[in-house]
Structure formats: structure tokens, C-alpha cells
Amino acid sequence: MATTAAKKQEAKLAKNLAHKTHFTKQEIETLMINFKKMTMSKLERTMFREILHNTFEMTDDILMDRIFRTFDADNDGIIDFGEWVTGLSIILRGTQDEKIDFCFKVYDLTGDRIITREEMFHMLKNTMVRQLAEEDPDEGIKDLVDLTLKKMDYDRDGRLSADDFKRSVQEEPLLLEAFGPCLPDDKVREAFLATFTQTKMDTSDSLGLSTL
């Protein structure tokens, strides 16, 4: 049972996060209930990957690892509740600019604010190799990298900067996930958001409150 002081601290955290994210205070309180069911205080990498796979239907190992690192804002190897809510806010309800920045960070494998030809090849090979029927799928992936650079590399320096990526997505939104799926699709997103309503109903029922 949480103490009065702990409850006040949680309420303050929910209020602060409501100002910084696209969730209401009530929704954040619901997320807090669900977060406690998954883990007492923080998400380890393995559990986080299980959530991405089971809840958000993501399967790419490289991208799941990069999503973990992008959620983990303080780079301490674990995701606390604030990081969890902030990350979910972006992937579920983020603005276009927020999603562009998020996806770029996921694709920037070395964290140097540049996506190189090698990084593109590495990500596309991981996601595309099963779909290519050629004897040497690497050649098909190299061609895809060349086509992608031709379309997205505005300053023609052979790599993608954050500005190149942003300009490309603003002109063609489908390029947002050019190097692999790192955002939940609409069906998965709506299913997750629906859990807010269900948790509210369950909580009300347990308190003997009407949900009408």
C-alpha cells in the first residue's frame, strides 16, 4: 500500500508529465498503474523488448535495441517511468517533428547525428534480406541505399544529416520509416490507447463506482 507521501509524489509526477507530453494527468495515472504491473520501478532491456514485440508487434532486433536507447534519455541502461511516458507520448501521439526526431535517433546507429551509407545498408539488410530472392541480396540492398540517398541526401555529401531526413519526410511522409518500422501502426496504437478506458473501468469497478 502506497503511503500518503508516495501518493502525493506520484500525483505531482503525473501532473508534471501531463505538461510535457500529449497525455492527460488521468491517462498518465493509468499508465502508472500499468507500469507497476509490469515492473515495480524501472524497465530493463529484456522486458522492454518483450513489450515492443508483444504489444507493439515489432520484430527487428536492431531497431528494438535502438528504440530502447532512444527511450533511455539518460543512457543509464534502464527506462524509468518518466522516460516510458515521454517515449510513448511520441510514438503514440507525437507531432510530425517529434516523430521525425525520434525515427532519426533510432536510425542513427552511432549517435553522431549522421546516418551513413553503411548504417543504411545494415538496417535495410536486416529488414529486407528475407524479401529479396536474388542470389546476392546485398547487391539489391546496395541499389536501394543508392536510390534512398538520391532521394533524401539534399546536400549530396553521401550521407543523411538530421536536416536531410527532416526535409525528406516533410516532402514525403512515407519516408519517415524509410529504414524499418520503429513506430506502431494505427491498429496497434489504437488498441494500446484503448487500454486507458479499460483500466479506468476496472479501477472504478474495484472502488464500487459507476462507469456510466
PDB file of C-alpha atoms in Angstrom:
ATOM      1  CA  MET A   1       0.000   0.000   0.000  1.00  0.00           C
ATOM      2  CA  ALA A   2       1.466   3.324  -1.030  1.00  0.00           C
ATOM      3  CA  THR A   3       1.947   5.869   1.734  1.00  0.00           C
ATOM      4  CA  THR A   4       0.301   9.286   1.625  1.00  0.00           C
ATOM      5  CA  ALA A   5       3.666  10.876   0.807  1.00  0.00           C
ATOM      6  CA  ALA A   6       4.240   8.415  -2.037  1.00  0.00           C
ATOM      7  CA  LYS A   7       0.783   9.078  -3.443  1.00  0.00           C
ATOM      8  CA  LYS A   8       1.427  12.826  -3.365  1.00  0.00           C
ATOM      9  CA  GLN A   9       4.735  12.320  -5.123  1.00  0.00           C
ATOM     10  CA  GLU A  10       3.090  10.180  -7.814  1.00  0.00           C
ATOM     11  CA  ALA A  11       0.338  12.768  -8.301  1.00  0.00           C
ATOM     12  CA  LYS A  12       2.964  15.509  -8.689  1.00  0.00           C
ATOM     13  CA  LEU A  13       4.889  13.407 -11.218  1.00  0.00           C
ATOM     14  CA  ALA A  14       1.705  12.748 -13.219  1.00  0.00           C
ATOM     15  CA  LYS A  15       0.894  16.460 -13.262  1.00  0.00           C
ATOM     16  CA  ASN A  16       4.412  17.390 -14.414  1.00  0.00           C
ATOM     17  CA  LEU A  17       4.400  14.765 -17.162  1.00  0.00           C
ATOM     18  CA  ALA A  18       0.987  15.940 -18.339  1.00  0.00           C
ATOM     19  CA  HIS A  19       2.519  19.347 -19.050  1.00  0.00           C
ATOM     20  CA  LYS A  20       5.409  17.809 -21.010  1.00  0.00           C
ATOM     21  CA  THR A  21       3.624  15.104 -23.021  1.00  0.00           C
ATOM     22  CA  HIS A  22       0.471  14.511 -25.067  1.00  0.00           C
ATOM     23  CA  PHE A  23      -1.203  12.558 -22.249  1.00  0.00           C
ATOM     24  CA  THR A  24      -3.677  13.884 -19.705  1.00  0.00           C
ATOM     25  CA  LYS A  25      -2.963  13.562 -15.988  1.00  0.00           C
ATOM     26  CA  GLN A  26      -5.610  10.842 -15.747  1.00  0.00           C
ATOM     27  CA  GLU A  27      -4.052   8.906 -18.628  1.00  0.00           C
ATOM     28  CA  ILE A  28      -0.638   9.151 -17.006  1.00  0.00           C
ATOM     29  CA  GLU A  29      -2.073   7.802 -13.772  1.00  0.00           C
ATOM     30  CA  THR A  30      -3.443   4.871 -15.794  1.00  0.00           C
ATOM     31  CA  LEU A  31      -0.025   4.347 -17.373  1.00  0.00           C
ATOM     32  CA  MET A  32       1.429   4.378 -13.879  1.00  0.00           C
ATOM     33  CA  ILE A  33      -0.914   1.576 -12.796  1.00  0.00           C
ATOM     34  CA  ASN A  34       0.071  -0.497 -15.821  1.00  0.00           C
ATOM     35  CA  PHE A  35       3.756   0.292 -15.354  1.00  0.00           C
ATOM     36  CA  LYS A  36       3.633  -1.003 -11.786  1.00  0.00           C
ATOM     37  CA  LYS A  37       2.012  -4.205 -13.021  1.00  0.00           C
ATOM     38  CA  MET A  38       4.930  -4.742 -15.403  1.00  0.00           C
ATOM     39  CA  THR A  39       7.693  -3.665 -13.062  1.00  0.00           C
ATOM     40  CA  MET A  40       7.974  -2.025  -9.683  1.00  0.00           C
ATOM     41  CA  SER A  41      10.027   0.960 -10.818  1.00  0.00           C
ATOM     42  CA  LYS A  42      12.084   0.547 -13.995  1.00  0.00           C
ATOM     43  CA  LEU A  43      12.113  -1.395 -17.248  1.00  0.00           C
ATOM     44  CA  GLU A  44      15.128  -3.497 -18.094  1.00  0.00           C
ATOM     45  CA  ARG A  45      16.138  -4.004 -21.721  1.00  0.00           C
ATOM     46  CA  THR A  46      14.765  -7.572 -21.975  1.00  0.00           C
ATOM     47  CA  MET A  47      11.319  -6.673 -20.659  1.00  0.00           C
ATOM     48  CA  PHE A  48      11.214  -3.559 -22.832  1.00  0.00           C
ATOM     49  CA  ARG A  49      11.929  -5.642 -25.930  1.00  0.00           C
ATOM     50  CA  GLU A  50       9.178  -8.085 -24.918  1.00  0.00           C
ATOM     51  CA  ILE A  51       6.712  -5.192 -24.720  1.00  0.00           C
ATOM     52  CA  LEU A  52       7.774  -3.893 -28.140  1.00  0.00           C
ATOM     53  CA  HIS A  53       7.301  -7.366 -29.572  1.00  0.00           C
ATOM     54  CA  ASN A  54       4.108  -8.467 -27.803  1.00  0.00           C
ATOM     55  CA  THR A  55       2.282  -5.131 -27.530  1.00  0.00           C
ATOM     56  CA  PHE A  56       3.553  -3.114 -30.488  1.00  0.00           C
ATOM     57  CA  GLU A  57       4.275  -6.071 -32.822  1.00  0.00           C
ATOM     58  CA  MET A  58       7.873  -5.097 -33.532  1.00  0.00           C
ATOM     59  CA  THR A  59      10.324  -7.835 -34.529  1.00  0.00           C
ATOM     60  CA  ASP A  60      13.526  -6.208 -35.821  1.00  0.00           C
ATOM     61  CA  ASP A  61      16.277  -6.800 -33.249  1.00  0.00           C
ATOM     62  CA  ILE A  62      18.412  -3.858 -34.346  1.00  0.00           C
ATOM     63  CA  LEU A  63      15.527  -1.408 -34.302  1.00  0.00           C
ATOM     64  CA  MET A  64      14.167  -2.661 -30.963  1.00  0.00           C
ATOM     65  CA  ASP A  65      17.580  -2.103 -29.418  1.00  0.00           C
ATOM     66  CA  ARG A  66      17.761   1.383 -30.931  1.00  0.00           C
ATOM     67  CA  ILE A  67      14.237   2.205 -29.700  1.00  0.00           C
ATOM     68  CA  PHE A  68      15.308   1.187 -26.202  1.00  0.00           C
ATOM     69  CA  ARG A  69      18.313   3.502 -26.426  1.00  0.00           C
ATOM     70  CA  THR A  70      16.134   6.337 -27.724  1.00  0.00           C
ATOM     71  CA  PHE A  71      13.643   5.947 -24.857  1.00  0.00           C
ATOM     72  CA  ASP A  72      16.563   5.781 -22.397  1.00  0.00           C
ATOM     73  CA  ALA A  73      17.210   9.530 -22.361  1.00  0.00           C
ATOM     74  CA  ASP A  74      19.810   9.472 -19.580  1.00  0.00           C
ATOM     75  CA  ASN A  75      21.674   6.469 -21.033  1.00  0.00           C
ATOM     76  CA  ASP A  76      21.700   4.538 -17.759  1.00  0.00           C
ATOM     77  CA  GLY A  77      20.609   1.246 -19.340  1.00  0.00           C
ATOM     78  CA  ILE A  78      17.122   1.225 -17.803  1.00  0.00           C
ATOM     79  CA  ILE A  79      13.885   3.041 -18.523  1.00  0.00           C
ATOM     80  CA  ASP A  80      12.142   4.782 -15.651  1.00  0.00           C
ATOM     81  CA  PHE A  81       8.501   5.826 -15.653  1.00  0.00           C
ATOM     82  CA  GLY A  82       9.198   9.345 -16.894  1.00  0.00           C
ATOM     83  CA  GLU A  83      11.180   8.026 -19.859  1.00  0.00           C
ATOM     84  CA  TRP A  84       8.477   5.447 -20.570  1.00  0.00           C
ATOM     85  CA  VAL A  85       5.692   8.060 -20.682  1.00  0.00           C
ATOM     86  CA  THR A  86       7.768  10.513 -22.715  1.00  0.00           C
ATOM     87  CA  GLY A  87       8.644   7.859 -25.277  1.00  0.00           C
ATOM     88  CA  LEU A  88       5.076   6.581 -25.525  1.00  0.00           C
ATOM     89  CA  SER A  89       3.820  10.142 -25.968  1.00  0.00           C
ATOM     90  CA  ILE A  90       5.964  10.497 -29.080  1.00  0.00           C
ATOM     91  CA  ILE A  91       5.284   7.144 -30.731  1.00  0.00           C
ATOM     92  CA  LEU A  92       1.553   7.186 -29.960  1.00  0.00           C
ATOM     93  CA  ARG A  93       0.580  10.860 -30.226  1.00  0.00           C
ATOM     94  CA  GLY A  94       3.673  12.763 -31.261  1.00  0.00           C
ATOM     95  CA  THR A  95       3.728  15.650 -33.701  1.00  0.00           C
ATOM     96  CA  GLN A  96       5.364  15.100 -37.065  1.00  0.00           C
ATOM     97  CA  ASP A  97       8.526  16.886 -35.875  1.00  0.00           C
ATOM     98  CA  GLU A  98       8.678  14.727 -32.734  1.00  0.00           C
ATOM     99  CA  LYS A  99       8.320  11.544 -34.771  1.00  0.00           C
ATOM    100  CA  ILE A 100      10.921  12.721 -37.290  1.00  0.00           C
ATOM    101  CA  ASP A 101      13.415  13.374 -34.496  1.00  0.00           C
ATOM    102  CA  PHE A 102      12.576  10.051 -32.835  1.00  0.00           C
ATOM    103  CA  CYS A 103      12.981   7.984 -36.007  1.00  0.00           C
ATOM    104  CA  PHE A 104      16.199   9.752 -36.913  1.00  0.00           C
ATOM    105  CA  LYS A 105      17.648   8.925 -33.489  1.00  0.00           C
ATOM    106  CA  VAL A 106      16.616   5.294 -33.912  1.00  0.00           C
ATOM    107  CA  TYR A 107      18.273   5.075 -37.328  1.00  0.00           C
ATOM    108  CA  ASP A 108      21.410   6.933 -36.234  1.00  0.00           C
ATOM    109  CA  LEU A 109      23.167   3.777 -35.026  1.00  0.00           C
ATOM    110  CA  THR A 110      26.325   5.528 -33.823  1.00  0.00           C
ATOM    111  CA  GLY A 111      24.602   8.533 -32.265  1.00  0.00           C
ATOM    112  CA  ASP A 112      26.662  11.070 -34.219  1.00  0.00           C
ATOM    113  CA  ARG A 113      23.656  12.816 -35.815  1.00  0.00           C
ATOM    114  CA  ILE A 114      24.537  11.347 -39.207  1.00  0.00           C
ATOM    115  CA  ILE A 115      23.107   8.279 -40.975  1.00  0.00           C
ATOM    116  CA  THR A 116      25.851   6.876 -43.161  1.00  0.00           C
ATOM    117  CA  ARG A 117      25.589   4.618 -46.179  1.00  0.00           C
ATOM    118  CA  GLU A 118      26.904   1.773 -44.002  1.00  0.00           C
ATOM    119  CA  GLU A 119      24.215   2.333 -41.375  1.00  0.00           C
ATOM    120  CA  MET A 120      21.502   2.343 -44.050  1.00  0.00           C
ATOM    121  CA  PHE A 121      22.845  -0.886 -45.517  1.00  0.00           C
ATOM    122  CA  HIS A 122      22.993  -2.534 -42.072  1.00  0.00           C
ATOM    123  CA  MET A 123      19.382  -1.653 -41.226  1.00  0.00           C
ATOM    124  CA  LEU A 124      17.948  -2.452 -44.649  1.00  0.00           C
ATOM    125  CA  LYS A 125      19.814  -5.746 -44.837  1.00  0.00           C
ATOM    126  CA  ASN A 126      18.324  -6.767 -41.509  1.00  0.00           C
ATOM    127  CA  THR A 127      14.773  -5.968 -42.651  1.00  0.00           C
ATOM    128  CA  MET A 128      14.902  -6.720 -46.381  1.00  0.00           C
ATOM    129  CA  VAL A 129      17.149  -9.741 -46.873  1.00  0.00           C
ATOM    130  CA  ARG A 130      14.310 -12.239 -46.412  1.00  0.00           C
ATOM    131  CA  GLN A 131      12.252 -10.471 -49.077  1.00  0.00           C
ATOM    132  CA  LEU A 132      14.953 -10.473 -51.765  1.00  0.00           C
ATOM    133  CA  ALA A 133      15.051 -13.558 -53.981  1.00  0.00           C
ATOM    134  CA  GLU A 134      18.381 -12.769 -55.675  1.00  0.00           C
ATOM    135  CA  GLU A 135      21.423 -14.984 -55.177  1.00  0.00           C
ATOM    136  CA  ASP A 136      23.279 -11.959 -53.837  1.00  0.00           C
ATOM    137  CA  PRO A 137      20.737  -9.884 -51.884  1.00  0.00           C
ATOM    138  CA  ASP A 138      23.489  -7.463 -50.847  1.00  0.00           C
ATOM    139  CA  GLU A 139      23.524  -6.028 -54.365  1.00  0.00           C
ATOM    140  CA  GLY A 140      19.799  -5.339 -54.209  1.00  0.00           C
ATOM    141  CA  ILE A 141      20.210  -3.621 -50.852  1.00  0.00           C
ATOM    142  CA  LYS A 142      23.115  -1.517 -52.154  1.00  0.00           C
ATOM    143  CA  ASP A 143      20.899  -0.395 -55.027  1.00  0.00           C
ATOM    144  CA  LEU A 144      18.149   0.516 -52.536  1.00  0.00           C
ATOM    145  CA  VAL A 145      20.632   2.541 -50.471  1.00  0.00           C
ATOM    146  CA  ASP A 146      21.713   4.394 -53.615  1.00  0.00           C
ATOM    147  CA  LEU A 147      18.096   5.176 -54.510  1.00  0.00           C
ATOM    148  CA  THR A 148      17.365   6.336 -50.963  1.00  0.00           C
ATOM    149  CA  LEU A 149      20.378   8.633 -50.905  1.00  0.00           C
ATOM    150  CA  LYS A 150      19.456  10.057 -54.285  1.00  0.00           C
ATOM    151  CA  LYS A 151      16.028  10.969 -52.929  1.00  0.00           C
ATOM    152  CA  MET A 152      16.919  12.098 -49.385  1.00  0.00           C
ATOM    153  CA  ASP A 153      20.504  13.421 -49.485  1.00  0.00           C
ATOM    154  CA  TYR A 154      19.839  17.094 -50.196  1.00  0.00           C
ATOM    155  CA  ASP A 155      23.412  18.356 -49.801  1.00  0.00           C
ATOM    156  CA  ARG A 156      24.835  15.432 -51.820  1.00  0.00           C
ATOM    157  CA  ASP A 157      27.529  14.521 -49.320  1.00  0.00           C
ATOM    158  CA  GLY A 158      26.772  10.785 -49.433  1.00  0.00           C
ATOM    159  CA  ARG A 159      25.054  10.604 -46.039  1.00  0.00           C
ATOM    160  CA  LEU A 160      21.934  11.840 -44.276  1.00  0.00           C
ATOM    161  CA  SER A 161      22.026  14.633 -41.741  1.00  0.00           C
ATOM    162  CA  ALA A 162      19.110  15.373 -39.424  1.00  0.00           C
ATOM    163  CA  ASP A 163      18.178  18.233 -41.745  1.00  0.00           C
ATOM    164  CA  ASP A 164      18.247  15.966 -44.828  1.00  0.00           C
ATOM    165  CA  PHE A 165      15.989  13.485 -43.068  1.00  0.00           C
ATOM    166  CA  LYS A 166      13.557  16.142 -41.842  1.00  0.00           C
ATOM    167  CA  ARG A 167      13.245  17.818 -45.246  1.00  0.00           C
ATOM    168  CA  SER A 168      12.689  14.478 -46.946  1.00  0.00           C
ATOM    169  CA  VAL A 169       9.914  13.413 -44.573  1.00  0.00           C
ATOM    170  CA  GLN A 170       8.226  16.805 -44.731  1.00  0.00           C
ATOM    171  CA  GLU A 171       8.041  16.450 -48.527  1.00  0.00           C
ATOM    172  CA  GLU A 172       7.178  12.732 -48.484  1.00  0.00           C
ATOM    173  CA  PRO A 173       5.775  11.483 -45.127  1.00  0.00           C
ATOM    174  CA  LEU A 174       6.133   7.821 -46.165  1.00  0.00           C
ATOM    175  CA  LEU A 175       9.911   8.239 -45.797  1.00  0.00           C
ATOM    176  CA  LEU A 176       9.510   8.585 -42.010  1.00  0.00           C
ATOM    177  CA  GLU A 177      10.206   4.866 -41.574  1.00  0.00           C
ATOM    178  CA  ALA A 178      12.473   4.512 -44.599  1.00  0.00           C
ATOM    179  CA  PHE A 179      14.920   2.169 -42.823  1.00  0.00           C
ATOM    180  CA  GLY A 180      12.497  -0.065 -40.970  1.00  0.00           C
ATOM    181  CA  PRO A 181       9.381   0.102 -38.750  1.00  0.00           C
ATOM    182  CA  CYS A 182      10.075   1.876 -35.475  1.00  0.00           C
ATOM    183  CA  LEU A 183       6.576   3.244 -34.790  1.00  0.00           C
ATOM    184  CA  PRO A 184       3.422   1.218 -34.042  1.00  0.00           C
ATOM    185  CA  ASP A 185       0.881   1.057 -36.858  1.00  0.00           C
ATOM    186  CA  ASP A 186      -2.548   2.645 -36.470  1.00  0.00           C
ATOM    187  CA  LYS A 187      -4.312  -0.550 -35.392  1.00  0.00           C
ATOM    188  CA  VAL A 188      -1.753  -1.346 -32.702  1.00  0.00           C
ATOM    189  CA  ARG A 189      -1.680   2.256 -31.496  1.00  0.00           C
ATOM    190  CA  GLU A 190      -5.453   2.429 -31.116  1.00  0.00           C
ATOM    191  CA  ALA A 191      -5.525  -0.915 -29.310  1.00  0.00           C
ATOM    192  CA  PHE A 192      -2.972   0.309 -26.788  1.00  0.00           C
ATOM    193  CA  LEU A 193      -4.755   3.623 -26.215  1.00  0.00           C
ATOM    194  CA  ALA A 194      -7.982   1.684 -25.630  1.00  0.00           C
ATOM    195  CA  THR A 195      -6.377   0.175 -22.527  1.00  0.00           C
ATOM    196  CA  PHE A 196      -6.753   3.564 -20.847  1.00  0.00           C
ATOM    197  CA  THR A 197     -10.538   3.214 -20.921  1.00  0.00           C
ATOM    198  CA  GLN A 198     -10.430  -0.413 -19.777  1.00  0.00           C
ATOM    199  CA  THR A 199      -8.113   0.334 -16.850  1.00  0.00           C
ATOM    200  CA  LYS A 200     -10.338   3.237 -15.798  1.00  0.00           C
ATOM    201  CA  MET A 201     -13.375   0.940 -15.858  1.00  0.00           C
ATOM    202  CA  ASP A 202     -11.571  -1.780 -13.896  1.00  0.00           C
ATOM    203  CA  THR A 203     -10.426   0.742 -11.275  1.00  0.00           C
ATOM    204  CA  SER A 204     -13.920   2.206 -10.965  1.00  0.00           C
ATOM    205  CA  ASP A 205     -15.444  -1.256 -10.579  1.00  0.00           C
ATOM    206  CA  SER A 206     -12.967  -2.161  -7.850  1.00  0.00           C
ATOM    207  CA  LEU A 207     -13.964   1.015  -5.984  1.00  0.00           C
ATOM    208  CA  GLY A 208     -17.664   0.368  -6.464  1.00  0.00           C
ATOM    209  CA  LEU A 209     -18.052   3.427  -8.739  1.00  0.00           C
ATOM    210  CA  SER A 210     -20.356   3.745 -11.713  1.00  0.00           C
ATOM    211  CA  THR A 211     -18.632   3.785 -15.103  1.00  0.00           C
ATOM    212  CA  LEU A 212     -21.629   5.322 -16.852  1.00  0.00           C
TER     213      LEU A 212
END
